[in-house]
Tab-separated table of N, CA and C in Angstrom:
chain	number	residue	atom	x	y	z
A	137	UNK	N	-6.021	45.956	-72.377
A	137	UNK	CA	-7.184	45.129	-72.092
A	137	UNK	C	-6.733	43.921	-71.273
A	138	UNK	N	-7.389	43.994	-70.155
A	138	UNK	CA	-7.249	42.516	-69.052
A	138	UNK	C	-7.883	41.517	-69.653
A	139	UNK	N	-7.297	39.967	-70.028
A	139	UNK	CA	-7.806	39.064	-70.022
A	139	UNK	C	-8.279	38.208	-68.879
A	140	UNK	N	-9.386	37.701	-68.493
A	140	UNK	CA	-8.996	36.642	-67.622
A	140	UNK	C	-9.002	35.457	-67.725
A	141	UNK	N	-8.233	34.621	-67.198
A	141	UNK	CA	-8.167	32.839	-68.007
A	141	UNK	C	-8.247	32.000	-66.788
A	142	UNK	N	-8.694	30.998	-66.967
A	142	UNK	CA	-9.235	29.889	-66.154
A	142	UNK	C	-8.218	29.691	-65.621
A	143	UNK	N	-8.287	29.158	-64.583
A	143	UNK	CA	-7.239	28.746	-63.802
A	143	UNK	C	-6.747	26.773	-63.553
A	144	UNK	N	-7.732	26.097	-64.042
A	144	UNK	CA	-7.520	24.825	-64.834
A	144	UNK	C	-8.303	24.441	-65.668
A	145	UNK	N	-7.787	23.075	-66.016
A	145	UNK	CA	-9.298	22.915	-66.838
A	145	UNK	C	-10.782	22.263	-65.803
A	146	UNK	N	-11.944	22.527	-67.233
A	146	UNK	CA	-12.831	22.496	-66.402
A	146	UNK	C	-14.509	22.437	-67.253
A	147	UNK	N	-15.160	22.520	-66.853
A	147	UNK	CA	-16.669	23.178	-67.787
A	147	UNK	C	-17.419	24.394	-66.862
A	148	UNK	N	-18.106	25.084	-67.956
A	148	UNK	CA	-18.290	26.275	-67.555
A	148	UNK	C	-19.989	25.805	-66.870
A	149	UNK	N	-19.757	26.227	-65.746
A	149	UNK	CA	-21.243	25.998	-64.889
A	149	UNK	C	-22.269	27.272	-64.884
A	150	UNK	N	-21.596	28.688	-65.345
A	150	UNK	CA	-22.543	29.796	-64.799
A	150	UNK	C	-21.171	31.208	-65.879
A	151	UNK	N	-21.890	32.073	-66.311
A	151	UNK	CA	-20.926	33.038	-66.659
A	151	UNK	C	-22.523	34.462	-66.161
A	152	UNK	N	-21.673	34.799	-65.323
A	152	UNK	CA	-22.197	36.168	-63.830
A	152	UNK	C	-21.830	37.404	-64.376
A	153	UNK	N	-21.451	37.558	-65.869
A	153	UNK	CA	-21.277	38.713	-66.089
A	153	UNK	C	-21.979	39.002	-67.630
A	154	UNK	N	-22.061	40.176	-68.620
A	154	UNK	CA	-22.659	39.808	-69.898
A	154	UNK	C	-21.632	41.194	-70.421
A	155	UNK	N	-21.491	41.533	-72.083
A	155	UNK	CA	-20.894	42.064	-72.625
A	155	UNK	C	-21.336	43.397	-71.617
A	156	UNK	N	-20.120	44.815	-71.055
A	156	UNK	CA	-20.742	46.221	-71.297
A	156	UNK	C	-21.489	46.061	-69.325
A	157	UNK	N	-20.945	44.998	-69.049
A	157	UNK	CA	-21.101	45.310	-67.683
A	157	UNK	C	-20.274	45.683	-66.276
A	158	UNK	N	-20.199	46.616	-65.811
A	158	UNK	CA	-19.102	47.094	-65.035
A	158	UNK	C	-18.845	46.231	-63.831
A	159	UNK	N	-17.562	45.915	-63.682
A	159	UNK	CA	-17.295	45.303	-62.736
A	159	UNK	C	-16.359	45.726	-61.493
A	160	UNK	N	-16.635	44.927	-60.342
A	160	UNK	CA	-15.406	45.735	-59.412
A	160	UNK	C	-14.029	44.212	-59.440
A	161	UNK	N	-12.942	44.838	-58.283
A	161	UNK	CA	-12.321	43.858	-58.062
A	161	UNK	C	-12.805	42.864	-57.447
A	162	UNK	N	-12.370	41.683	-57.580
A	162	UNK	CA	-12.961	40.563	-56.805
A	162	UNK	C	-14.038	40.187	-57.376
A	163	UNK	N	-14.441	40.445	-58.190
A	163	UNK	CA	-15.888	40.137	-58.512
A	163	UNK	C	-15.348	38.666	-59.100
A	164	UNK	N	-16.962	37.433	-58.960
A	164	UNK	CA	-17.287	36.731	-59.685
A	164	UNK	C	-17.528	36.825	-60.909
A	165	UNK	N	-16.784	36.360	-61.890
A	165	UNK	CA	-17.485	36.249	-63.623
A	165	UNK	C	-17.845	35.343	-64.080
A	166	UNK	N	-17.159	34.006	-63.357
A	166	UNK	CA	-17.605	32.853	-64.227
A	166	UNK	C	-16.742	31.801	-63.593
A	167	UNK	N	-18.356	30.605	-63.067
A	167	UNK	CA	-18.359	29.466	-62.279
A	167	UNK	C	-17.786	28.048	-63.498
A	168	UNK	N	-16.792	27.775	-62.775
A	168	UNK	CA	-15.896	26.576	-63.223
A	168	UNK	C	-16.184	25.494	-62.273
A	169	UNK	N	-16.114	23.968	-63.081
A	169	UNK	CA	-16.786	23.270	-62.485
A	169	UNK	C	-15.315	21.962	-62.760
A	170	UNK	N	-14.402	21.521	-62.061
A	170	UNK	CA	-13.628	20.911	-62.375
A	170	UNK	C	-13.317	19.694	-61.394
A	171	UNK	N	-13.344	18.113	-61.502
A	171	UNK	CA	-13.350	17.068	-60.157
A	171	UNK	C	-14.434	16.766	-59.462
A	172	UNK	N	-15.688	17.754	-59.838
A	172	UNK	CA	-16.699	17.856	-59.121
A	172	UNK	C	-16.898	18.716	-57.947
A	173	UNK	N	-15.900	19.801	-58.095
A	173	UNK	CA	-15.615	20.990	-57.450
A	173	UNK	C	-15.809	22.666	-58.152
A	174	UNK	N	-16.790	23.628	-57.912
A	174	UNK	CA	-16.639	24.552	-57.817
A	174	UNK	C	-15.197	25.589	-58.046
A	175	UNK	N	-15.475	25.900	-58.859
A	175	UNK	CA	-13.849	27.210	-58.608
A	175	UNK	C	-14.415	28.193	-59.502
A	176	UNK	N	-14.828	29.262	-58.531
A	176	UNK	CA	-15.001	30.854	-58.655
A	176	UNK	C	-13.847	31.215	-59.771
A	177	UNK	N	-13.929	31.788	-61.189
A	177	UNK	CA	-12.653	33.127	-61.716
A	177	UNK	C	-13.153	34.513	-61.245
A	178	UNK	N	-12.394	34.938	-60.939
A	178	UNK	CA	-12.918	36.357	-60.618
A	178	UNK	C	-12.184	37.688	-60.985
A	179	UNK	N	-12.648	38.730	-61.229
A	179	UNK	CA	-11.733	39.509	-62.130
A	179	UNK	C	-10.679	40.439	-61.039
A	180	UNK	N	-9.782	40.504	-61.239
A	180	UNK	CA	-8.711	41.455	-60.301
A	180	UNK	C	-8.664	42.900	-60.431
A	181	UNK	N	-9.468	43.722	-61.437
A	181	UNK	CA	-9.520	44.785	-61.195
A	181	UNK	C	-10.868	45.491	-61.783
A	182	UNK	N	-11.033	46.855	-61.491
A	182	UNK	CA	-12.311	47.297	-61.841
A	182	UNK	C	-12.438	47.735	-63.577
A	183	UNK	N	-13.268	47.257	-64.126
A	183	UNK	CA	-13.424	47.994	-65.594
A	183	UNK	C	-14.726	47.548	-65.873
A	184	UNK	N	-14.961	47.277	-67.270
A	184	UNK	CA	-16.115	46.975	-67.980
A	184	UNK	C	-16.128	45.797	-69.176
A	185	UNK	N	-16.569	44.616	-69.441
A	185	UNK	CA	-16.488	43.874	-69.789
A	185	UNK	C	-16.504	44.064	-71.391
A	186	UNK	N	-15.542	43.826	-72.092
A	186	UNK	CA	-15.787	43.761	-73.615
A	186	UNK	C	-16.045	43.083	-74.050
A	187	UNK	N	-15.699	41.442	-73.738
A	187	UNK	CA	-16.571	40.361	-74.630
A	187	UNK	C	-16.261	38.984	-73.282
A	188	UNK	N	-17.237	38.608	-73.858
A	188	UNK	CA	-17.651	36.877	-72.721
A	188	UNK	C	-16.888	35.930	-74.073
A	189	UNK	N	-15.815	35.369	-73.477
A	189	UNK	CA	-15.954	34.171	-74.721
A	189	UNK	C	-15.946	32.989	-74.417
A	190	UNK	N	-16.764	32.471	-73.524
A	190	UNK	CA	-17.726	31.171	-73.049
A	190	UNK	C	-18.986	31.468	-72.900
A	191	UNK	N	-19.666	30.215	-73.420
A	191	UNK	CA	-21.073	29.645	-72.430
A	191	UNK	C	-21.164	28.762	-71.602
A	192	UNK	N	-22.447	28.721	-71.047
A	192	UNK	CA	-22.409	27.378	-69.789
A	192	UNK	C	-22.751	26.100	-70.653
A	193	UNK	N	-21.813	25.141	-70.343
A	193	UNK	CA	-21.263	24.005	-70.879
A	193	UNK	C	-20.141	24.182	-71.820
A	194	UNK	N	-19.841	25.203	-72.276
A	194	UNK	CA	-17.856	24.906	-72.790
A	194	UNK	C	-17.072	24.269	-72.273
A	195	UNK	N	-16.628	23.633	-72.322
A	195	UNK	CA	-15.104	22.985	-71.861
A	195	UNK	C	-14.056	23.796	-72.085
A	196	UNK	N	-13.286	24.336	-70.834
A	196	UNK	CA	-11.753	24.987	-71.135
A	196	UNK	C	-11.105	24.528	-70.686
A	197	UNK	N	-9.534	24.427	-71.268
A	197	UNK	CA	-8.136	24.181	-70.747
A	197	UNK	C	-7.632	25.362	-70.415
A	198	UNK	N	-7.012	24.895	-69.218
A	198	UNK	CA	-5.822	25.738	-68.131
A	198	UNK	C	-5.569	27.248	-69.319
A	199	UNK	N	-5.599	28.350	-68.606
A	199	UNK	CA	-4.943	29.421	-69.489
A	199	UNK	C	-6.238	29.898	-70.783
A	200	UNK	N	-7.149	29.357	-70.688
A	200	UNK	CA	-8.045	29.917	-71.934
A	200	UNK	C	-8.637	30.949	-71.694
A	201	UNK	N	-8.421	31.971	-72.387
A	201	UNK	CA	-9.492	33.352	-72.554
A	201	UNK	C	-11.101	33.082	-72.018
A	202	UNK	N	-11.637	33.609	-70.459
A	202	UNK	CA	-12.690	33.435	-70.151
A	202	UNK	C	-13.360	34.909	-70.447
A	203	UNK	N	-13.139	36.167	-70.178
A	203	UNK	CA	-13.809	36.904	-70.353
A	203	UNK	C	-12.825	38.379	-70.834
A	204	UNK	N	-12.749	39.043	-71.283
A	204	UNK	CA	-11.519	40.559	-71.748
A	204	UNK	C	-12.578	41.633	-71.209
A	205	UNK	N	-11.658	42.077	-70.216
A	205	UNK	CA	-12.015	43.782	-69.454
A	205	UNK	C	-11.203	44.832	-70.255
A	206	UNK	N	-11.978	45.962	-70.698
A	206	UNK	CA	-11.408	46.983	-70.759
A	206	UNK	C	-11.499	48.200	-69.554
């Protein structure tokens, strides 16, 4: 199972994906909002989403579990 993790910290502005939804590479999953800047995570390979573990307004630090592809 692929995790994907934020890439700094930040608050969550938008999550573009929901449990059980197929995704490709590159895709957008979830809008990070950090400095007052935008930063896209996006998933690196194709599967299907097993669990979201943010909402919009969480706060994450660098490295936190944003969404697990199987």
């Amino acid at each position: 199972m692929q995790e994907v993790k934020a890439s700094m910290a930040g608050t969550v502005l938008n999550v573009m994906v929901a449990e059980g939804d197929s995704i490709t590479s590159g895709q957008e999953l979830v809008m990070l909002e950090s400095m007052k800047m935008e930063i896209p995570i996006e998933g690196v390979e194709e599967g299907t989403v097993a669990e979201v573990k943010v909402s919009i307004g969480d706060f994450v630090n660098e490295g936190d579990v944003l969404v697990k592809i199987k």
